[in-house]
Amino acid sequence: MTHIKLGILDQSIVRQGSTVQEAILETVATAKLAEELGYSRFWVSEHHNSTFIAGSTPEVLMVKLADATNHIRIGSGGIMLPNHSALKVAENFRMLETLFPGRIDLGMGRAPGTDRITSSILNPSNDFSETSYLRQLEHLQHFFNDTAGTERGFIYATPQSATIPMQWILSSSGGSSSIAARFGLGLAVAKFINGFVRPDVVETYRKQFRPSEQYPKPHALLSVFVLCGETEEKARDLRKMMDYILVEFERGKFGPFPDAETVRNYRFSAGELERIRYNSGRIISGTAEDVKEQLTALANEFDVDEIIISTMADSASNRVRSFELVSEAFSLRETVV
């Protein structure tokens, strides 16, 4: 792999002692930083019924992010399609594409991004079936291509932008790779969710891919948690915080989390250490050289030339420094187009 593009996935984390406004402002600042450092994409997620994650409406937040930047691609990572009307998603993203032509990514998934009760309230007609998800994707393509209609006439997703967003299907287990291939869309493999996902997910996607107007050839990327420190000790501290957060997530606890010193002195139980080993495939950590080596090996293993990284840290400064170190390691400022 001669050149790897890197992007950032941001979840607008609300840290202990901070406010949701501060979390969102940090996301905006991170998008500006990402563009300055040479990252190619900046995606934001959709989560609901969580006081720990402020990012519930990526399509709204993306307006601010795109307006605050100049050329970096801004996207959703992703829109949880079963929570929404396909027509409304098409209109939201056609409006984004009208405002910021050629810069918008629509990443879509079928997970609820919350508990099932909340998801049912978001969309009372959601039956959580793959058939319904596929129908929504089919309808979405019709809305983007102005071919939707009933016996009473066409139904247009407005505004009818001259271009449409680049579409990506998110996949954590591998099942959605065939869906991405069938619709001729990009594939985003979520290793930060499932550390056991294997390269054959991308192989399946490439073998089954049907060319589309947007994607004449298959295009896959990978997403993973990345924690980069100036020293090995710093990297270990960042990693322990991430391990702690994931263990808490699995208990159904979504913050607020203790400060770095408290976590540094925390002793994991045998059961917690087992869960940390289980989750280890979701995270890459180390010094800049270590992270570059691991990310390059991961890109080669999955045969992708693009990776989106997500970083949770105890402070904004530690998070910013991690992004800076990764950018420097890959010389992103010099290589980004």
Coordinates of C-alpha atoms in Angstrom, one line a residue:
M1 CA 0.0 0.0 0.0
T2 CA 1.8 3.1 -1.2
H3 CA -0.6 5.7 0.2
I4 CA -3.4 5.5 2.8
K5 CA -6.0 8.2 3.1
L6 CA -7.2 8.9 6.6
G7 CA -10.5 10.3 7.9
I8 CA -12.0 10.9 11.3
L9 CA -15.3 9.7 12.9
D10 CA -16.5 11.9 15.7
Q11 CA -19.2 11.0 18.2
S12 CA -19.5 14.3 20.1
I13 CA -18.6 12.8 23.5
V14 CA -19.8 14.7 26.6
R15 CA -17.0 14.4 29.2
Q16 CA -17.4 14.5 32.9
G17 CA -18.0 18.1 34.0
S18 CA -18.6 19.4 30.5
T19 CA -21.8 20.3 28.7
V20 CA -23.4 19.1 25.4
Q21 CA -22.7 22.5 23.9
E22 CA -19.0 22.1 24.7
A23 CA -19.1 18.6 23.1
I24 CA -20.6 19.9 19.9
L25 CA -18.2 22.9 19.8
E26 CA -15.3 20.4 20.2
T27 CA -16.7 18.4 17.2
V28 CA -16.7 21.6 15.1
A29 CA -13.2 22.4 16.2
T30 CA -12.1 18.9 15.4
A31 CA -13.5 19.1 11.9
K32 CA -11.5 22.3 11.3
L33 CA -8.4 20.6 12.7
A34 CA -8.9 17.6 10.5
E35 CA -9.0 19.7 7.4
E36 CA -5.8 21.6 8.5
L37 CA -4.0 18.3 9.3
G38 CA -4.8 16.8 5.9
Y39 CA -7.5 14.2 6.8
S40 CA -9.8 13.5 3.8
R41 CA -13.1 12.9 5.5
F42 CA -14.9 13.9 8.7
W43 CA -17.9 11.8 9.7
V44 CA -20.3 12.2 12.6
S45 CA -22.5 9.5 14.1
E46 CA -26.1 9.0 15.1
H47 CA -26.9 8.0 18.7
H48 CA -30.1 8.4 20.7
N49 CA -31.2 8.2 24.4
S50 CA -27.6 8.7 25.6
T51 CA -26.4 11.6 27.8
F52 CA -22.8 10.6 27.0
I53 CA -23.1 11.1 23.2
A54 CA -24.5 14.4 22.0
G55 CA -24.4 13.5 18.3
S56 CA -28.1 12.5 17.6
T57 CA -28.7 14.4 14.3
P58 CA -25.8 14.1 11.9
E59 CA -27.7 15.7 9.0
V60 CA -28.1 18.9 11.1
L61 CA -24.6 18.9 12.6
M62 CA -23.1 18.4 9.1
V63 CA -24.4 21.8 8.0
K64 CA -22.4 23.5 10.6
L65 CA -19.3 21.3 10.0
A66 CA -19.4 21.9 6.2
D67 CA -19.8 25.6 6.6
A68 CA -16.9 25.8 9.1
T69 CA -14.6 24.0 6.6
N70 CA -13.6 24.5 3.0
H71 CA -12.8 21.3 1.2
I72 CA -12.8 18.2 3.5
R73 CA -15.6 15.8 2.8
I74 CA -18.3 15.9 5.5
G75 CA -20.4 12.8 6.1
S76 CA -22.6 10.7 8.3
G77 CA -21.1 7.6 9.9
G78 CA -23.9 7.0 9.8
I79 CA -27.6 7.7 9.3
M80 CA -29.4 4.7 10.9
L81 CA -31.8 4.3 8.0
P82 CA -34.6 2.3 9.7
N83 CA -35.0 5.2 12.2
H84 CA -36.1 7.5 9.3
S85 CA -38.2 8.0 6.2
A86 CA -36.2 7.3 3.0
L87 CA -37.8 10.4 1.4
K88 CA -36.8 12.6 4.3
V89 CA -33.2 11.3 4.2
A90 CA -33.0 11.9 0.5
E91 CA -34.3 15.5 1.0
N92 CA -31.9 16.2 3.9
F93 CA -28.9 15.0 1.9
R94 CA -29.9 16.7 -1.3
M95 CA -30.2 19.9 0.6
L96 CA -26.7 19.3 2.0
E97 CA -25.4 18.5 -1.4
T98 CA -27.0 21.7 -2.8
L99 CA -25.3 23.8 -0.1
F100 CA -22.0 22.0 -0.3
P101 CA -21.7 20.4 -3.7
G102 CA -19.2 17.6 -4.1
R103 CA -18.4 17.4 -0.4
I104 CA -21.1 15.3 1.2
D105 CA -21.0 11.6 2.2
L106 CA -24.1 9.6 3.2
G107 CA -23.0 6.7 5.3
M108 CA -25.9 4.4 6.2
G109 CA -26.5 1.6 8.6
R110 CA -29.3 -0.6 9.8
A111 CA -28.5 -0.8 13.5
P112 CA -30.7 1.4 15.7
G113 CA -28.0 3.5 17.3
T114 CA -29.9 3.1 20.5
D115 CA -32.2 0.7 22.3
R116 CA -35.1 -0.8 20.5
I117 CA -37.7 1.1 22.4
T118 CA -36.2 4.4 21.5
S119 CA -35.8 3.3 17.9
S120 CA -39.5 2.3 17.8
I121 CA -40.4 5.8 19.0
L122 CA -38.2 7.4 16.4
N123 CA -40.0 5.4 13.7
P124 CA -43.1 3.6 14.8
S125 CA -43.3 1.7 11.5
N126 CA -39.8 0.1 12.0
D127 CA -40.1 -3.7 12.1
F128 CA -36.3 -4.2 12.3
S129 CA -36.3 -6.5 9.3
E130 CA -33.7 -6.8 6.5
T131 CA -36.5 -6.8 4.0
S132 CA -37.7 -3.3 5.1
Y133 CA -34.1 -2.0 5.2
L134 CA -33.5 -3.2 1.6
R135 CA -36.8 -1.6 0.5
Q136 CA -35.7 1.7 2.1
L137 CA -32.4 1.5 0.2
E138 CA -34.3 0.9 -3.1
H139 CA -36.6 3.8 -2.4
L140 CA -33.6 6.0 -1.6
Q141 CA -32.0 5.3 -5.0
H142 CA -35.3 6.1 -6.7
F143 CA -35.5 9.4 -4.8
F144 CA -31.9 10.3 -5.7
N145 CA -32.4 9.4 -9.3
D146 CA -35.8 11.1 -9.7
T147 CA -37.5 7.8 -10.7
A148 CA -39.8 7.5 -7.6
G149 CA -43.6 7.6 -8.1
T150 CA -47.0 6.1 -7.7
E151 CA -50.0 5.7 -10.0
R152 CA -50.7 9.4 -9.4
G153 CA -47.3 10.6 -10.7
F154 CA -43.7 11.2 -9.7
I155 CA -42.6 11.9 -6.2
Y156 CA -39.5 14.2 -6.2
A157 CA -37.0 14.5 -3.4
T158 CA -36.3 18.2 -3.2
P159 CA -34.3 20.3 -3.7
Q160 CA -33.2 18.5 -6.9
S161 CA -29.5 19.1 -6.5
A162 CA -27.3 18.8 -9.6
T163 CA -25.3 16.1 -7.8
I164 CA -26.1 13.6 -5.0
P165 CA -24.0 12.6 -2.0
M166 CA -21.6 9.7 -2.2
Q167 CA -23.3 6.8 -0.5
W168 CA -21.7 4.3 1.8
I169 CA -23.1 1.2 3.5
L170 CA -21.8 0.6 7.0
S171 CA -21.0 -3.0 7.9
S172 CA -19.8 -4.4 11.2
S173 CA -20.6 -8.1 10.9
G174 CA -20.1 -8.6 7.1
G175 CA -23.7 -9.1 6.1
S176 CA -24.1 -5.7 4.7
S177 CA -21.1 -6.1 2.3
S178 CA -23.4 -8.0 -0.1
I179 CA -26.0 -5.2 0.2
A180 CA -23.4 -2.6 -0.7
A181 CA -22.2 -4.7 -3.6
R182 CA -25.8 -5.2 -4.9
F183 CA -26.6 -1.5 -4.9
G184 CA -23.2 -0.5 -6.3
L185 CA -22.3 1.7 -3.2
G186 CA -19.2 2.2 -1.1
L187 CA -18.5 -0.1 1.8
A188 CA -17.4 1.1 5.2
V189 CA -16.2 -1.8 7.5
A190 CA -16.7 -0.9 11.2
K191 CA -13.9 -2.7 12.9
F192 CA -14.2 -0.3 15.8
I193 CA -17.6 -2.0 16.5
N194 CA -16.6 -5.6 15.7
G195 CA -12.9 -6.4 16.3
F196 CA -13.4 -9.8 14.8
V197 CA -14.5 -8.7 11.3
R198 CA -12.3 -10.3 8.7
P199 CA -10.9 -9.3 5.3
D200 CA -13.3 -11.7 3.5
V201 CA -16.0 -9.1 4.1
V202 CA -14.2 -6.8 1.6
E203 CA -13.4 -9.8 -0.7
T204 CA -17.1 -10.7 -0.8
Y205 CA -18.0 -7.1 -1.6
R206 CA -15.5 -6.8 -4.5
K207 CA -16.6 -10.2 -6.0
Q208 CA -20.3 -9.3 -5.9
F209 CA -20.0 -5.6 -6.8
R210 CA -22.4 -4.3 -9.4
P211 CA -21.0 -1.1 -11.0
S212 CA -23.2 2.0 -10.5
E213 CA -23.1 5.6 -11.8
Q214 CA -21.6 6.7 -8.5
Y215 CA -19.1 3.8 -8.2
P216 CA -17.9 2.3 -11.5
K217 CA -15.5 0.3 -9.3
P218 CA -15.8 -1.0 -5.7
H219 CA -14.5 1.3 -3.0
A220 CA -14.1 0.1 0.5
L221 CA -12.7 1.7 3.7
L222 CA -12.2 0.6 7.2
S223 CA -12.9 2.3 10.5
V224 CA -11.1 1.6 13.8
F225 CA -10.4 3.2 17.2
V226 CA -6.9 4.8 17.2
L227 CA -5.0 6.2 20.3
C228 CA -1.6 7.7 19.6
G229 CA 0.7 9.1 22.3
E230 CA 4.1 10.8 22.2
T231 CA 5.5 8.2 24.5
E232 CA 4.7 4.5 25.2
E233 CA 3.6 5.5 28.7
K234 CA 1.2 8.1 27.3
A235 CA -0.1 5.6 24.7
R236 CA -0.7 3.1 27.5
D237 CA -2.7 5.6 29.5
L238 CA -4.9 6.5 26.5
R239 CA -5.4 2.8 25.9
K240 CA -6.4 2.1 29.4
M241 CA -9.0 4.9 29.3
M242 CA -10.4 3.4 26.1
D243 CA -10.5 -0.1 27.6
Y244 CA -12.3 1.3 30.6
I245 CA -14.9 3.1 28.5
L246 CA -15.7 -0.1 26.5
V247 CA -16.0 -2.2 29.6
E248 CA -18.5 0.4 31.0
F249 CA -20.4 0.4 27.7
E250 CA -20.9 -3.3 27.9
R251 CA -22.4 -2.8 31.4
G252 CA -24.9 -0.3 29.9
K253 CA -23.1 2.6 31.5
F254 CA -22.5 5.5 29.1
G255 CA -20.8 8.0 31.4
P256 CA -19.9 10.2 32.9
F257 CA -16.5 8.6 33.3
P258 CA -13.7 9.3 35.8
D259 CA -10.7 11.4 35.1
A260 CA -7.4 10.0 33.7
E261 CA -5.7 9.7 37.1
T262 CA -8.6 7.6 38.5
V263 CA -8.5 5.3 35.6
R264 CA -4.7 5.0 35.7
N265 CA -4.9 3.7 39.2
Y266 CA -7.9 1.4 38.5
R267 CA -7.3 -2.3 38.8
F268 CA -9.3 -4.4 36.3
S269 CA -10.9 -7.6 37.5
A270 CA -10.2 -10.9 35.8
G271 CA -13.6 -10.7 34.1
E272 CA -12.9 -7.2 32.9
L273 CA -9.5 -8.2 31.5
E274 CA -11.2 -11.0 29.6
R275 CA -13.5 -8.4 28.0
I276 CA -10.6 -6.1 27.3
R277 CA -8.9 -9.0 25.4
Y278 CA -12.1 -9.6 23.5
N279 CA -12.3 -6.0 22.5
S280 CA -8.6 -5.6 21.6
G281 CA -9.3 -6.0 17.8
R282 CA -11.3 -2.8 17.9
I283 CA -8.4 -0.6 18.9
I284 CA -5.0 0.4 17.6
S285 CA -2.7 2.2 20.0
G286 CA 0.9 3.2 20.5
T287 CA 3.4 5.8 19.5
A288 CA 3.2 7.4 16.1
E289 CA 5.6 4.8 14.6
D290 CA 3.6 1.9 16.1
V291 CA 0.3 3.3 15.0
K292 CA 1.5 3.9 11.4
E293 CA 2.9 0.3 11.2
Q294 CA -0.4 -1.2 12.6
L295 CA -2.7 0.9 10.4
T296 CA -0.6 0.1 7.3
A297 CA -0.7 -3.6 8.1
L298 CA -4.5 -3.3 8.6
A299 CA -5.0 -1.6 5.3
N300 CA -2.9 -4.2 3.5
E301 CA -4.8 -7.0 5.3
F302 CA -8.2 -5.7 4.2
D303 CA -7.0 -4.4 0.8
V304 CA -8.2 -0.8 1.4
D305 CA -6.5 2.5 0.8
E306 CA -8.6 4.5 3.2
I307 CA -9.1 4.2 7.0
I308 CA -11.4 6.3 9.2
I309 CA -10.2 6.6 12.8
S310 CA -12.1 7.4 16.0
T311 CA -10.5 8.6 19.1
M312 CA -12.0 8.9 22.6
A313 CA -9.8 10.5 25.3
D314 CA -10.1 12.0 28.7
S315 CA -9.3 15.5 27.4
A316 CA -9.6 17.5 24.2
S317 CA -5.9 18.2 24.3
N318 CA -5.0 14.5 24.4
R319 CA -7.4 13.8 21.6
V320 CA -6.0 16.6 19.4
R321 CA -2.5 15.5 20.0
S322 CA -3.3 12.0 18.9
F323 CA -4.8 13.3 15.6
E324 CA -1.7 15.5 15.1
L325 CA 0.7 12.6 15.7
V326 CA -1.1 10.3 13.2
S327 CA -1.2 13.1 10.6
E328 CA 2.5 13.7 11.0
A329 CA 3.3 9.9 10.8
F330 CA 1.5 9.6 7.5
S331 CA 2.5 13.1 6.2
L332 CA -1.1 13.8 5.5
R333 CA -0.6 17.5 4.8
E334 CA 1.7 16.7 1.9
T335 CA -0.3 13.8 0.4
V336 CA -4.0 14.9 0.7
V337 CA -5.6 15.9 -2.5

